Coordinates of C-alpha atoms in Angstrom, one line a residue:
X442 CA 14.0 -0.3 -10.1
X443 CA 11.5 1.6 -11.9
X444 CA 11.5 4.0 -14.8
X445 CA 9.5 6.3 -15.8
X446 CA 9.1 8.5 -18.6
X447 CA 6.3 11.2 -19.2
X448 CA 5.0 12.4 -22.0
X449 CA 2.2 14.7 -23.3
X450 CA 3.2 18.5 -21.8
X451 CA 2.4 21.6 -24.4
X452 CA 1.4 24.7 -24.6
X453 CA -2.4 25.2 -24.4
X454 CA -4.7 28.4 -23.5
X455 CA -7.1 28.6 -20.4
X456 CA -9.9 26.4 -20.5
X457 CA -8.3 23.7 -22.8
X458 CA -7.2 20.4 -22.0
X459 CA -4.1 18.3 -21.7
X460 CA -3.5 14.5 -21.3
X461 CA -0.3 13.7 -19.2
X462 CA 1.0 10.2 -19.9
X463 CA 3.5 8.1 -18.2
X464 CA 5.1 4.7 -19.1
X465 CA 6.5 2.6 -16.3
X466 CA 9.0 -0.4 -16.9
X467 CA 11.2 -2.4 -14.6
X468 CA 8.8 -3.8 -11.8
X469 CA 5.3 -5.6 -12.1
X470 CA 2.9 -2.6 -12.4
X471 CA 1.1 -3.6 -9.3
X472 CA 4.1 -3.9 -7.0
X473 CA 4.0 0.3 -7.3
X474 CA 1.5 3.1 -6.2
X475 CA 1.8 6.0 -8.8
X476 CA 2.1 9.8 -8.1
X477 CA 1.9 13.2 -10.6
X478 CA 3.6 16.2 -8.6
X479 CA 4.4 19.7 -10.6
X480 CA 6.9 22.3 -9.7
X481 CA 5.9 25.9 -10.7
X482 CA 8.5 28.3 -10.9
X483 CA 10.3 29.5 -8.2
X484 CA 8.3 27.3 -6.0
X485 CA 8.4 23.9 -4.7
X486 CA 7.5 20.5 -5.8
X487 CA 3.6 19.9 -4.8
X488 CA 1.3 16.9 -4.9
X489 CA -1.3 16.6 -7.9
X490 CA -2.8 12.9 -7.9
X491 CA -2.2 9.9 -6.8
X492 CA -3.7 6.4 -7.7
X493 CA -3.2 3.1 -5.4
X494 CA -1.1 -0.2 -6.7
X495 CA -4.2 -1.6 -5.8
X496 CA -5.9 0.9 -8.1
X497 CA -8.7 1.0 -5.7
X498 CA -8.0 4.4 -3.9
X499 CA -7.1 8.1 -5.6
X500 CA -5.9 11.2 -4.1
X501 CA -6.0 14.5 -5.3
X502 CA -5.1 18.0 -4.5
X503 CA -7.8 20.4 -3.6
X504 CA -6.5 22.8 -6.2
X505 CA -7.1 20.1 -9.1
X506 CA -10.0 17.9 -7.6
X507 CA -13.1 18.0 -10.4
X508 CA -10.7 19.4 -13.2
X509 CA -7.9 16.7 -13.0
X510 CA -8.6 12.7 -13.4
X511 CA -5.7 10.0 -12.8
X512 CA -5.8 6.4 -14.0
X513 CA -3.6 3.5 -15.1
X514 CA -4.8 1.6 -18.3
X515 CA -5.8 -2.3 -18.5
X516 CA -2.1 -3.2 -18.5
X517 CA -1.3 -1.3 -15.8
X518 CA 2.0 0.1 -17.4
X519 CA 1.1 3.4 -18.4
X520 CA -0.6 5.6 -15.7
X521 CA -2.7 8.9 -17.0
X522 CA -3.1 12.4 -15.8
X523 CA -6.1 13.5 -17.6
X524 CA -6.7 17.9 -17.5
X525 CA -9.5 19.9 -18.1
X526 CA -10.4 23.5 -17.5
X527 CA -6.5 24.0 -17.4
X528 CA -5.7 27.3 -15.8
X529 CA -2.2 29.5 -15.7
X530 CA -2.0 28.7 -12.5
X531 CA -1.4 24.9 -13.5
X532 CA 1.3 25.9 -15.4
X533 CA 4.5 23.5 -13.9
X534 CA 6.9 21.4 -15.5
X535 CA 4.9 17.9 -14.1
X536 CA 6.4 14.9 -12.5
X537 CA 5.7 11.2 -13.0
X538 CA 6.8 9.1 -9.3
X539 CA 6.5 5.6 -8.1
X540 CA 6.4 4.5 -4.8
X541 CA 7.5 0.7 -4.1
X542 CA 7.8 0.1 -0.6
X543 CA 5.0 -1.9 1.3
X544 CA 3.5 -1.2 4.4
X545 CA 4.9 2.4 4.2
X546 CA 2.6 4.9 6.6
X547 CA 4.0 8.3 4.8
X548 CA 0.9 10.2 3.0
X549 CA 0.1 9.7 -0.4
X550 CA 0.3 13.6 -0.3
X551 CA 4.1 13.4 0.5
X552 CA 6.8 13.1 -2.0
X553 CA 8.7 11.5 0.6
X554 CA 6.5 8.3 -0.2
X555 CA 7.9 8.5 -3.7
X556 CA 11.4 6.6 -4.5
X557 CA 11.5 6.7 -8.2
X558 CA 10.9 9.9 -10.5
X559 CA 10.6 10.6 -13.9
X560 CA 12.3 13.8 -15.8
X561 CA 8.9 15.5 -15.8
X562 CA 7.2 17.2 -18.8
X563 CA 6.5 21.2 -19.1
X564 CA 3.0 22.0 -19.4
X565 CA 2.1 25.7 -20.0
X566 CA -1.1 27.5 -20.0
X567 CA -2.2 30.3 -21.5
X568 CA -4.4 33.7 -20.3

């Protein structure tokens, strides 16, 4: 098992900045890789970032690459979603997700690689 709680959502206008953080417990941090989806209103759950167990590989949508950063800190339990030049189209209520399973060939794009979720924190951005 793993949990996962996020933090860090707000209200801010175009242009500013939010850190996302979330704090995993329950499994040795490098056992996981770790994924930020969002869900916009009315639409479905999409892939932001991911980073590797390994820490050695990161994914990103093409809608966030250059504006969004992810990373894990020196003790691996609490995994970042660092973003700039926020835009009201990023507004989503944003989802923390762990993926545990070894040797699994689903994308790091696909929530299907994902088997533990947090509750997700709103972030909203101004015009």
């Amino acid at each position: 098992q793993v949990q996962l709680v996020e933090s860090g959502g707000g209200l801010v206008q175009a242009g500013g900045s939010l850190r996302l953080s979330c704090a995993a417990s329950g499994r040795a941090a490098s056992s996981y890789d770790l994924g930020w989806f969002r869900q916009a209103p009315g639409k479905e759950r999409e892939f932001v970032a991911a980073l590797s167990r390994s820490q050695s590989s990161t994914y990103y949508a093409d809608s966030v690459k250059g504006r969004f950063t992810i990373s894990r800190d020196n003790a691996k339990t609490t995994v970042y979603l660092q973003m700039t030049n926020l835009k009201p189209g990023d507004t989503a209520v944003y989802y923390c997700a762990a993926a545990t399973a070894l040797g699994f060939s689903v994308s790091y794009y696909s929530q299907r690689r994902y088997n533990f979720w947090g509750q997700g924190t709103q972030v909203t951005v101004s015009s």
